[in-house]
Short mmCIF file of N, CA and C in Angstrom, two decimals:
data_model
loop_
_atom_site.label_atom_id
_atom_site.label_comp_id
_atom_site.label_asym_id
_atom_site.label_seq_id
_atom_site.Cartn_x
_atom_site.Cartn_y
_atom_site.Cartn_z
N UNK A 3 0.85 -1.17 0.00
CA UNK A 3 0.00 0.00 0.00
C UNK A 3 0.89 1.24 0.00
N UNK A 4 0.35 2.67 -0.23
CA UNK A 4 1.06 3.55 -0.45
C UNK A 4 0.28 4.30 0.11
N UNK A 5 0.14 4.71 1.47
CA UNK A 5 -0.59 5.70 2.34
C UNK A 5 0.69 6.90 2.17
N UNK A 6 0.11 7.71 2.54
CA UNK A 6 0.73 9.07 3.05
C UNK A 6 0.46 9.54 3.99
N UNK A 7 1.41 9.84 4.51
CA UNK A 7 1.03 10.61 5.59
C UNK A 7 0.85 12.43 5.87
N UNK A 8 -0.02 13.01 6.54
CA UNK A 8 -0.42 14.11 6.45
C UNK A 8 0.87 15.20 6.61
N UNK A 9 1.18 16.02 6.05
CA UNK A 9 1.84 17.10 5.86
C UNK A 9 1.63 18.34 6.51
N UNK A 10 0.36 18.72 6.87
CA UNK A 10 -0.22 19.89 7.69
C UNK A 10 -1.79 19.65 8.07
N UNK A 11 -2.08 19.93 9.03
CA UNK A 11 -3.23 19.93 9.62
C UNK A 11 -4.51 20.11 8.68
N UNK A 12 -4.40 20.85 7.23
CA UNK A 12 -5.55 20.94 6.79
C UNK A 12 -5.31 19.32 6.17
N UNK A 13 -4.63 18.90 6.03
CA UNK A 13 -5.22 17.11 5.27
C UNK A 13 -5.32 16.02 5.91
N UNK A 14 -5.47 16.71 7.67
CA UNK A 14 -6.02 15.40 8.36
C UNK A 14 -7.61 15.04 8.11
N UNK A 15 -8.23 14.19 8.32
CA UNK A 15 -9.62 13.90 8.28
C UNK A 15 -10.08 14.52 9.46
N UNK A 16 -11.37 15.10 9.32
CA UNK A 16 -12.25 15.73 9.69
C UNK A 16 -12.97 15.45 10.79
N UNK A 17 -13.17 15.41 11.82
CA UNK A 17 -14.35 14.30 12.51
C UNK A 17 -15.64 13.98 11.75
N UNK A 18 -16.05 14.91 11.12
CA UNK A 18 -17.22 14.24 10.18
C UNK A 18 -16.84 13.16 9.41
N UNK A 19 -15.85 13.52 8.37
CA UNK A 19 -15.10 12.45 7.53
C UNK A 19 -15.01 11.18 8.60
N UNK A 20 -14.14 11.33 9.94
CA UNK A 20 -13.94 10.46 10.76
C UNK A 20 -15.52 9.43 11.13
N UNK A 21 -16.34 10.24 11.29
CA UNK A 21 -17.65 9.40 12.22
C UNK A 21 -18.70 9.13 10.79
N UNK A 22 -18.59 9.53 9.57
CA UNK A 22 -19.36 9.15 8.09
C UNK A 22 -18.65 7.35 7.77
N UNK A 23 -18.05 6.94 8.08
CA UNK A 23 -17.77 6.05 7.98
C UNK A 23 -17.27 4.76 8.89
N UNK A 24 -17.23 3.40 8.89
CA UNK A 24 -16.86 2.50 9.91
C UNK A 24 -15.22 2.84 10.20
N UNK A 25 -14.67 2.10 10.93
CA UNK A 25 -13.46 2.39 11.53
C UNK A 25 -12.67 1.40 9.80
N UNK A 26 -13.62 0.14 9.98
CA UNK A 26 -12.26 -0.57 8.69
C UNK A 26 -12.67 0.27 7.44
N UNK A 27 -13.77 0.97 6.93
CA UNK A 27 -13.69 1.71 6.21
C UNK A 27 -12.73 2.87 5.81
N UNK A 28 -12.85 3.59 6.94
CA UNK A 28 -11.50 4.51 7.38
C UNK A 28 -10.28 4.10 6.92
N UNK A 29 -9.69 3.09 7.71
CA UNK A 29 -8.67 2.65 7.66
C UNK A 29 -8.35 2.16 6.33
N UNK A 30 -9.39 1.72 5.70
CA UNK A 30 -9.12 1.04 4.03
C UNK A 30 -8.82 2.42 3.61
N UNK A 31 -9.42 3.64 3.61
CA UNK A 31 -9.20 5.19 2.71
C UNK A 31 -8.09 5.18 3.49
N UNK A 32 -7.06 5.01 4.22
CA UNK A 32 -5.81 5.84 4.60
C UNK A 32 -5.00 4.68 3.70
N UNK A 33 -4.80 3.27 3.69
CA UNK A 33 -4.50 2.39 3.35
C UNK A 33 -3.95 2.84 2.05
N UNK A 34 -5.36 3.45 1.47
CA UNK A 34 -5.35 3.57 -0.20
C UNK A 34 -4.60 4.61 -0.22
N UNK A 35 -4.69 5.63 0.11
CA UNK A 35 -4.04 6.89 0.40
C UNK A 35 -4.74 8.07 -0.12
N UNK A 36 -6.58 7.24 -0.13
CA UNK A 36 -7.50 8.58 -0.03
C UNK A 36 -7.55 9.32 0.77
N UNK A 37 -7.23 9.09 1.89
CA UNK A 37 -7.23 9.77 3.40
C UNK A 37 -6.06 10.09 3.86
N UNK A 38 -5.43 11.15 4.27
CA UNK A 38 -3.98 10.87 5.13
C UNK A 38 -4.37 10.26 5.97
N UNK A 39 -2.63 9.63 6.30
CA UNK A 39 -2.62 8.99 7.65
C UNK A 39 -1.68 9.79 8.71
N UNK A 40 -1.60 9.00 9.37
CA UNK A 40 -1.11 10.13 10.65
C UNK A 40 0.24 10.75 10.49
N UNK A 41 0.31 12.31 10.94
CA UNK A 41 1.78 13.05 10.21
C UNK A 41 3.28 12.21 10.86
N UNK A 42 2.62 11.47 12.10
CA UNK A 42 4.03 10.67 12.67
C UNK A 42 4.58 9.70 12.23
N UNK A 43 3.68 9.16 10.85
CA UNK A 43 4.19 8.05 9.96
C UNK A 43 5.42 8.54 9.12
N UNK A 44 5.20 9.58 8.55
CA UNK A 44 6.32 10.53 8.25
C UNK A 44 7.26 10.70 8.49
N UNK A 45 7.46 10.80 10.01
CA UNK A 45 8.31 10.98 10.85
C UNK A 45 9.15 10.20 11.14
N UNK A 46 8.47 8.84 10.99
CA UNK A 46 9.03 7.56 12.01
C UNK A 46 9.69 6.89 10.57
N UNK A 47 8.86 7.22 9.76
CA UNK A 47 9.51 6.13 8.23
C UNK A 47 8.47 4.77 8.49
N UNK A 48 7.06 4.83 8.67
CA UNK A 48 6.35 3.81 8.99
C UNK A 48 5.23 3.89 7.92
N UNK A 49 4.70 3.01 7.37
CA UNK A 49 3.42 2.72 6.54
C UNK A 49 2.68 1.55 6.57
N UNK A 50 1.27 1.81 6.20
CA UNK A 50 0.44 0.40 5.95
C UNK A 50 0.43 -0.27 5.34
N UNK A 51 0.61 -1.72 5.43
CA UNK A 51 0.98 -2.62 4.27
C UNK A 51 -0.60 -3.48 3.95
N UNK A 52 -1.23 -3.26 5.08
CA UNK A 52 -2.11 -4.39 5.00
C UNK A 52 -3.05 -3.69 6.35
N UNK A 53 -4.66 -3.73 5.75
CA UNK A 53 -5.78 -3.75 6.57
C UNK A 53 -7.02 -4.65 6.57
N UNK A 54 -6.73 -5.26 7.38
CA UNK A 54 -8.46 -6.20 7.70
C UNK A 54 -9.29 -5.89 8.66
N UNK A 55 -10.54 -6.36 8.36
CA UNK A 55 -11.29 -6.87 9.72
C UNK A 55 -10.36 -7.45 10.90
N UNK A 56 -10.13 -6.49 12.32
CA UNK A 56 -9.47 -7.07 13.14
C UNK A 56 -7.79 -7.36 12.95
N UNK A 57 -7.42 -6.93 11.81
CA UNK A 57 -5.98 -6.99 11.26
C UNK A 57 -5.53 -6.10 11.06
N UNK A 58 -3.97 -5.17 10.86
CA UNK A 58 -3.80 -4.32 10.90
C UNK A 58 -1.72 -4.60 10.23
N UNK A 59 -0.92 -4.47 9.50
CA UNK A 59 0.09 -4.24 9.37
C UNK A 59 0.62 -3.56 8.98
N UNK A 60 1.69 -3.34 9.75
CA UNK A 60 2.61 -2.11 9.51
C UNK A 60 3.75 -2.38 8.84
N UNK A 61 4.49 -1.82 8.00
CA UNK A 61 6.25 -1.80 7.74
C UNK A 61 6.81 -0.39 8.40
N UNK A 62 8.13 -0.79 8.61
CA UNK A 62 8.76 0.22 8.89
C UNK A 62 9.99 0.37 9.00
N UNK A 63 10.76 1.35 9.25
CA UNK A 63 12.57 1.14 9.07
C UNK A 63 12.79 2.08 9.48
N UNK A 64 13.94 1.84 11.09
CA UNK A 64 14.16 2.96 11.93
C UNK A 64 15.17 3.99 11.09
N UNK A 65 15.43 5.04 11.40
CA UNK A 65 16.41 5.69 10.42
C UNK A 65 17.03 6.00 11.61
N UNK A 66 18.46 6.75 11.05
CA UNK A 66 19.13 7.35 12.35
C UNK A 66 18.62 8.41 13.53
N UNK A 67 17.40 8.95 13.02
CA UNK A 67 16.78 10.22 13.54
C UNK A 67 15.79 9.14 15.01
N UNK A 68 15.84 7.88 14.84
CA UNK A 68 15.51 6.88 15.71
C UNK A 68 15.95 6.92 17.21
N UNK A 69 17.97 6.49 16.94
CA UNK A 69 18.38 6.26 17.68
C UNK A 69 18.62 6.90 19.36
N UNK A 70 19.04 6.06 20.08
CA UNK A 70 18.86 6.33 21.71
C UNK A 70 21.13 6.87 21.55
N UNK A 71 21.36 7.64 22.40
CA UNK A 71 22.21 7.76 22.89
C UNK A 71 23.64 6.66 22.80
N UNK A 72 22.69 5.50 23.12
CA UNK A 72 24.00 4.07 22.93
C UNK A 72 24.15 4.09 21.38
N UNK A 73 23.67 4.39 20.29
CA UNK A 73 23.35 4.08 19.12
C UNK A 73 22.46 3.01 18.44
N UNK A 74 21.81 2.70 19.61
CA UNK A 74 21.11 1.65 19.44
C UNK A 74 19.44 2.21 18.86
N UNK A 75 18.30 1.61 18.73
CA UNK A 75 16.99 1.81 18.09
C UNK A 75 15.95 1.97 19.80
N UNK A 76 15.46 4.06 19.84
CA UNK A 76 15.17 3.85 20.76
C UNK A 76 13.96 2.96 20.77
N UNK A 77 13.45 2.63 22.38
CA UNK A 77 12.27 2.34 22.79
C UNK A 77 11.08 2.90 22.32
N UNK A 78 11.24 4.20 21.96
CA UNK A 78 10.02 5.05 21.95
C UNK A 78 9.56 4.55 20.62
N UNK A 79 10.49 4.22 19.11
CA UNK A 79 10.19 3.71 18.33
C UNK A 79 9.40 2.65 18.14
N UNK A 80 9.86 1.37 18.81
CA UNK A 80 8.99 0.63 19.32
C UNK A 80 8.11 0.72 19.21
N UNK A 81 7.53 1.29 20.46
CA UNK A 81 6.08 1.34 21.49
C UNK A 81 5.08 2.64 19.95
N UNK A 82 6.01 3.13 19.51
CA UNK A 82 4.78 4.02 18.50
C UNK A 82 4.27 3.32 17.33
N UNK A 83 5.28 2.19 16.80
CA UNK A 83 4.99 1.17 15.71
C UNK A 83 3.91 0.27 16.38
N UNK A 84 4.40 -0.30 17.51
CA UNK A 84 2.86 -1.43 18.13
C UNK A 84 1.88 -0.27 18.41
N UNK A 85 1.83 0.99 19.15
CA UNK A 85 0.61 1.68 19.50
C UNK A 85 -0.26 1.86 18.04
N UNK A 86 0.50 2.15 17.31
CA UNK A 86 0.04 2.04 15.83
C UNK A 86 -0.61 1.08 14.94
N UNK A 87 -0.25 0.13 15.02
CA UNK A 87 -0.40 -1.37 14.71
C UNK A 87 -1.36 -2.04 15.66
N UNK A 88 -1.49 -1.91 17.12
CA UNK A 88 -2.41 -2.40 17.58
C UNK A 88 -3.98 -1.71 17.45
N UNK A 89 -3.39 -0.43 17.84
CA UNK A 89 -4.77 0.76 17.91
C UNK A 89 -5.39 0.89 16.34
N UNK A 90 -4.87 1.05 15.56
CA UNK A 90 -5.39 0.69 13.97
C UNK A 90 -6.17 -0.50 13.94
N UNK A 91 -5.27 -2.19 14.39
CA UNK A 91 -6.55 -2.83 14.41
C UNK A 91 -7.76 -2.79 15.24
N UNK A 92 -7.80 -2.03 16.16
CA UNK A 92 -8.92 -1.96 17.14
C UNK A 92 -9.82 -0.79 16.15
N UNK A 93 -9.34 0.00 15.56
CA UNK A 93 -9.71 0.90 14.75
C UNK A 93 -11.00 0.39 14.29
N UNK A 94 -10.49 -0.68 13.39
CA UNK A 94 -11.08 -1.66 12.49
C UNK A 94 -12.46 -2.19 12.66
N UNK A 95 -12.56 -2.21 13.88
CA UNK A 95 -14.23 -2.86 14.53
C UNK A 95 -14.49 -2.04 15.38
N UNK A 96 -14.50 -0.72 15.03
CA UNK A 96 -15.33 0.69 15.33
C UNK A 96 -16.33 1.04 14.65
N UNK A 97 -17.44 1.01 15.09
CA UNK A 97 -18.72 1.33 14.69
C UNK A 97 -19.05 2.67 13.78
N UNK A 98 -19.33 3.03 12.98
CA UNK A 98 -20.14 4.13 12.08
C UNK A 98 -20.47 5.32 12.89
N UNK A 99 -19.62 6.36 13.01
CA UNK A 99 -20.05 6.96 14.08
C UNK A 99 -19.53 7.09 15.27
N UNK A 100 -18.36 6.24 15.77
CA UNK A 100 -17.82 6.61 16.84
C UNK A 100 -16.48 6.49 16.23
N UNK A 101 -15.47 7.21 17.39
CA UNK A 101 -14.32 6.58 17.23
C UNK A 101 -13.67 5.84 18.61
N UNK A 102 -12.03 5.98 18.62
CA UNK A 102 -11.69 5.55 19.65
C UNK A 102 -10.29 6.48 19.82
N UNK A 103 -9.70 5.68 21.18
CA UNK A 103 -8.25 6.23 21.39
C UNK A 103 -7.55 5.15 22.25
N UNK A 104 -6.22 5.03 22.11
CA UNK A 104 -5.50 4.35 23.63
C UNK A 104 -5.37 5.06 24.72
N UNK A 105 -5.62 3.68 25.85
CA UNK A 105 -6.28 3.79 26.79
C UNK A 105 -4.41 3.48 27.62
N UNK A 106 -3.84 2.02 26.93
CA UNK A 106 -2.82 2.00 27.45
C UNK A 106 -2.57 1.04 26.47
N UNK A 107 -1.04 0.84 26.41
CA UNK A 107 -0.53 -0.11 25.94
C UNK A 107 1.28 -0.21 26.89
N UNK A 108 1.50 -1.51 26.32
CA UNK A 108 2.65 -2.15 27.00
C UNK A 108 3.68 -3.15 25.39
N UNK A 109 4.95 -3.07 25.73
CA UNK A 109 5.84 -3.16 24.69
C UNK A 109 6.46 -4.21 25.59
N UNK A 110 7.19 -5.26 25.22
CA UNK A 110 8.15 -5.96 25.52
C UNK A 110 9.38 -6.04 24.19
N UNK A 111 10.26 -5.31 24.54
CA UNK A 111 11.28 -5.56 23.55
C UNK A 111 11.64 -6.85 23.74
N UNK A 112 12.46 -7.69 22.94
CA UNK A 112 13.05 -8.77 22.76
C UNK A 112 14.21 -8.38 22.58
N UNK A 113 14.29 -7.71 21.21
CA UNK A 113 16.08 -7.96 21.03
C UNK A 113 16.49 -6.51 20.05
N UNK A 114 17.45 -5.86 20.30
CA UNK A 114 18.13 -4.90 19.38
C UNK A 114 17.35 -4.79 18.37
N UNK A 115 16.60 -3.81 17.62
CA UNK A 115 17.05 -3.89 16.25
C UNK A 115 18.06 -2.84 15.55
N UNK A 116 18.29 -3.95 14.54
CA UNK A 116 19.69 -3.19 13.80
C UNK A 116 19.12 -1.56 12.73
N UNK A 117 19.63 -0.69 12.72
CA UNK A 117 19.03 0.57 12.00
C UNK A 117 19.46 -0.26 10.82
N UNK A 118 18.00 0.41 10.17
CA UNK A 118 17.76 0.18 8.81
C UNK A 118 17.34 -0.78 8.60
N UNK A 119 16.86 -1.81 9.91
CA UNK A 119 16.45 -3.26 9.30
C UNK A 119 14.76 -2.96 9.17
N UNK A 120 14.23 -3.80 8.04
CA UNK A 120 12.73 -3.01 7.81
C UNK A 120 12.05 -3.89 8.99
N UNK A 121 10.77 -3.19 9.90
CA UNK A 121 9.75 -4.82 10.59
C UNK A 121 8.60 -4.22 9.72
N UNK A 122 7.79 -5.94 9.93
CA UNK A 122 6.11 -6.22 9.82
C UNK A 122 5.95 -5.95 11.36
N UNK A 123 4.87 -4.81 11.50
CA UNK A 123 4.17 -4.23 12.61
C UNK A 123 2.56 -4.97 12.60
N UNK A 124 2.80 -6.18 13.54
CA UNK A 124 0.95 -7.01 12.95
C UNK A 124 0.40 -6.46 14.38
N UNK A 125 -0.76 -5.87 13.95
CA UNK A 125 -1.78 -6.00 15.17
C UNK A 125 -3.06 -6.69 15.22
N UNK A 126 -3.52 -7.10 16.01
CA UNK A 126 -4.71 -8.00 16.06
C UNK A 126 -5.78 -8.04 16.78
N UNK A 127 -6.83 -7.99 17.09
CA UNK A 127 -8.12 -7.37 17.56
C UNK A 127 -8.48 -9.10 18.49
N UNK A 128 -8.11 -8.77 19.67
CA UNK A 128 -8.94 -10.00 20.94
C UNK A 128 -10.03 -9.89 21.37
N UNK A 129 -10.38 -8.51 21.71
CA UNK A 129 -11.41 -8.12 21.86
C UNK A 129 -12.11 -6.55 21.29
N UNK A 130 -13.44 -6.51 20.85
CA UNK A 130 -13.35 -5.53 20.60
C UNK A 130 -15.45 -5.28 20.90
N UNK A 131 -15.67 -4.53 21.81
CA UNK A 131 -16.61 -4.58 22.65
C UNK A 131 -17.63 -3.08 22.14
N UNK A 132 -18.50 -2.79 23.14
CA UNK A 132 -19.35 -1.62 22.72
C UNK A 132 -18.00 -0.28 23.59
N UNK A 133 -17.20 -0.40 24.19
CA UNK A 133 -16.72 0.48 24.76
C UNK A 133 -14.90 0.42 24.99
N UNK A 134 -14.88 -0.81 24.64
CA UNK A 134 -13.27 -1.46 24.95
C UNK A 134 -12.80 -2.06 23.57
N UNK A 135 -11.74 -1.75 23.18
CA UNK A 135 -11.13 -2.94 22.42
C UNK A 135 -9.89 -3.16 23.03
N UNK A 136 -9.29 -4.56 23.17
CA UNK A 136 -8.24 -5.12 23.03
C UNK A 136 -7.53 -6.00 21.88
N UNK A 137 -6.02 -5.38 21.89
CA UNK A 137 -5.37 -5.85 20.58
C UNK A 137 -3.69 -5.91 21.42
N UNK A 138 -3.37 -7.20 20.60
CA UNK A 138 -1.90 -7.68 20.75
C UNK A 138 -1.11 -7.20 19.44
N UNK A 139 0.51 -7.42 19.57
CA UNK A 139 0.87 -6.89 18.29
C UNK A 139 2.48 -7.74 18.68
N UNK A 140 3.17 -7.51 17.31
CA UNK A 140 4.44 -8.19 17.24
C UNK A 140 5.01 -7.66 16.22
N UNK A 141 6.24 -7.08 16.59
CA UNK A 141 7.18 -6.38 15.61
C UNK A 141 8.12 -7.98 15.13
N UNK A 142 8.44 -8.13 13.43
CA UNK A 142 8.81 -9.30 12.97
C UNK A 142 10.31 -8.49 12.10
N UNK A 143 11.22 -8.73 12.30
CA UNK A 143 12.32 -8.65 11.23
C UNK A 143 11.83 -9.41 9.94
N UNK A 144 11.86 -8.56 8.63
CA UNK A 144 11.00 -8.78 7.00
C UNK A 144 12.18 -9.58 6.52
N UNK A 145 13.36 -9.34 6.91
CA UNK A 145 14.49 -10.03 6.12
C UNK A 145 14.82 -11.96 7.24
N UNK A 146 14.48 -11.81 8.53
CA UNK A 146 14.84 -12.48 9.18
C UNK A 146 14.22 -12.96 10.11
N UNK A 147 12.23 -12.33 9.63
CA UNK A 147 11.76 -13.47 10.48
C UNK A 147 11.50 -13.72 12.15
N UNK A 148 12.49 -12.65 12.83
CA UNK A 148 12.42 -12.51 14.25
C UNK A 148 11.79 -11.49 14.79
N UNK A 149 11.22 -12.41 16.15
CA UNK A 149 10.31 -11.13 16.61
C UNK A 149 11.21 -10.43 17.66
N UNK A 150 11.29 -8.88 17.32
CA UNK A 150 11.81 -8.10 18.07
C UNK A 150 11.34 -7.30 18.95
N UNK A 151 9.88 -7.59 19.27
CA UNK A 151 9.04 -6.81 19.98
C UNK A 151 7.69 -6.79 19.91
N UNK A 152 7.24 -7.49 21.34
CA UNK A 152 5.30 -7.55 21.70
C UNK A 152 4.92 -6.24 22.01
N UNK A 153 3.58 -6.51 22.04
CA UNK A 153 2.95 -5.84 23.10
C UNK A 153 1.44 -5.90 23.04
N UNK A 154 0.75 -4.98 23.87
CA UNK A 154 -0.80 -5.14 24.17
C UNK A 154 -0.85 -4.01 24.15
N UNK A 155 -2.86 -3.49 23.89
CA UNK A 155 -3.28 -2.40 24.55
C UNK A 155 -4.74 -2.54 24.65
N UNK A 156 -5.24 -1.59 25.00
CA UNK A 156 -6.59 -1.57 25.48
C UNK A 156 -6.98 0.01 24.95
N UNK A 157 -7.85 -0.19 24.02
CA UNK A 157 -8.65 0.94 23.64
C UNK A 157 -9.88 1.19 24.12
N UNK A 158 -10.26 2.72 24.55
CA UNK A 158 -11.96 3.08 24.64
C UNK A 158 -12.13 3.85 23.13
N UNK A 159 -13.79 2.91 22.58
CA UNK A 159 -14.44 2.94 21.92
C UNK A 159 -15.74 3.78 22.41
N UNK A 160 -15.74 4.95 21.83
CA UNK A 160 -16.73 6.28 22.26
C UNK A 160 -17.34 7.21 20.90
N UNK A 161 -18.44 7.58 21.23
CA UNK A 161 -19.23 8.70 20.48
C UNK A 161 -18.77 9.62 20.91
N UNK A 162 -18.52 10.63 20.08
CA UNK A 162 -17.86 11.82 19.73
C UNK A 162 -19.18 13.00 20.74
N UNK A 163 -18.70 13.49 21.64
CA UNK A 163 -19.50 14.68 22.31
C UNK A 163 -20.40 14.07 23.53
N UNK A 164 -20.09 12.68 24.13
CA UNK A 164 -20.83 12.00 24.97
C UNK A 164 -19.60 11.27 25.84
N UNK A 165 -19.92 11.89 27.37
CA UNK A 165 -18.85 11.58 27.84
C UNK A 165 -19.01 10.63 29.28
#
């Protein structure tokens, strides 16, 4: 897929745009790259490869603008690829009309990754309720197959102006 990501505030979606359509609807228009997607995809060097019902993948490839102090790939990278990857699939089985946000999520690194190595960012929908979704996720090395990083989160699923 060839999403883009937003450039300035006038080409984010709208909340109308946002609540006129289901969440996997949504997510299929950013996918396509009718819709921007979020300006931190940009940032991070991250895109959508793949959207389902309850499915959600990411690619991505840390650049040097990544790294932590040791020279290593920070944490924060991480945790924004799974918050991304998980919360997108929770996205997915959002009702017509509402949206959502994270509530929390949690990262378990595994192991280094090397800059410049690309991951599959999969997220996956466990639960996804009138008010909650939960989604797991797993950062995969594309060249090698290893997982370099879990995690979970828990989304609230809400109507826009009802609190």
């Amino acid at each position: 897929m060839n999403a883009f990501a937003a450039a300035s505030p006038d080409q984010l979606a709208t909340l109308a745009q946002l609540t006129s359509m289901s969440g996997l609807e949504f997510m299929r228009a950013v996918a396509r790259g009718e819709i921007a997607g979020a300006p931190i995809a940009g940032t991070l060097n991250i895109d959508i490869d793949l959207v389902e019902d309850g499915r959600v993948l990411f690619r991505g490839t840390p650049a040097f603008g990544a790294l932590n102090p040791m020279g290593t790939v920070h944490g924060g990278w991480y945790g924004t690829l799974l918050d991304s990857c998980m919360a997108c699939a929770v996205m997915t089985k959002v009702p017509q009309g509402q949206i959502y946000t994270t509530l929390e999520y949690k990262v378990n690194i595994v192991r280094p990754l090397p800059l410049g190595m690309t991951v599959l960012a999969e997220g996956r929908v466990q639960h996804a309720g009138r008010s909650t979704g939960i989604a797991m996720g797993e950062l995969r090395g594309e060249q090698d197959g290893r997982i370099y990083a879990t995690g979970s989160t828990t989304c609230i699923i809400m109507t826009p102006g009802k609190g």
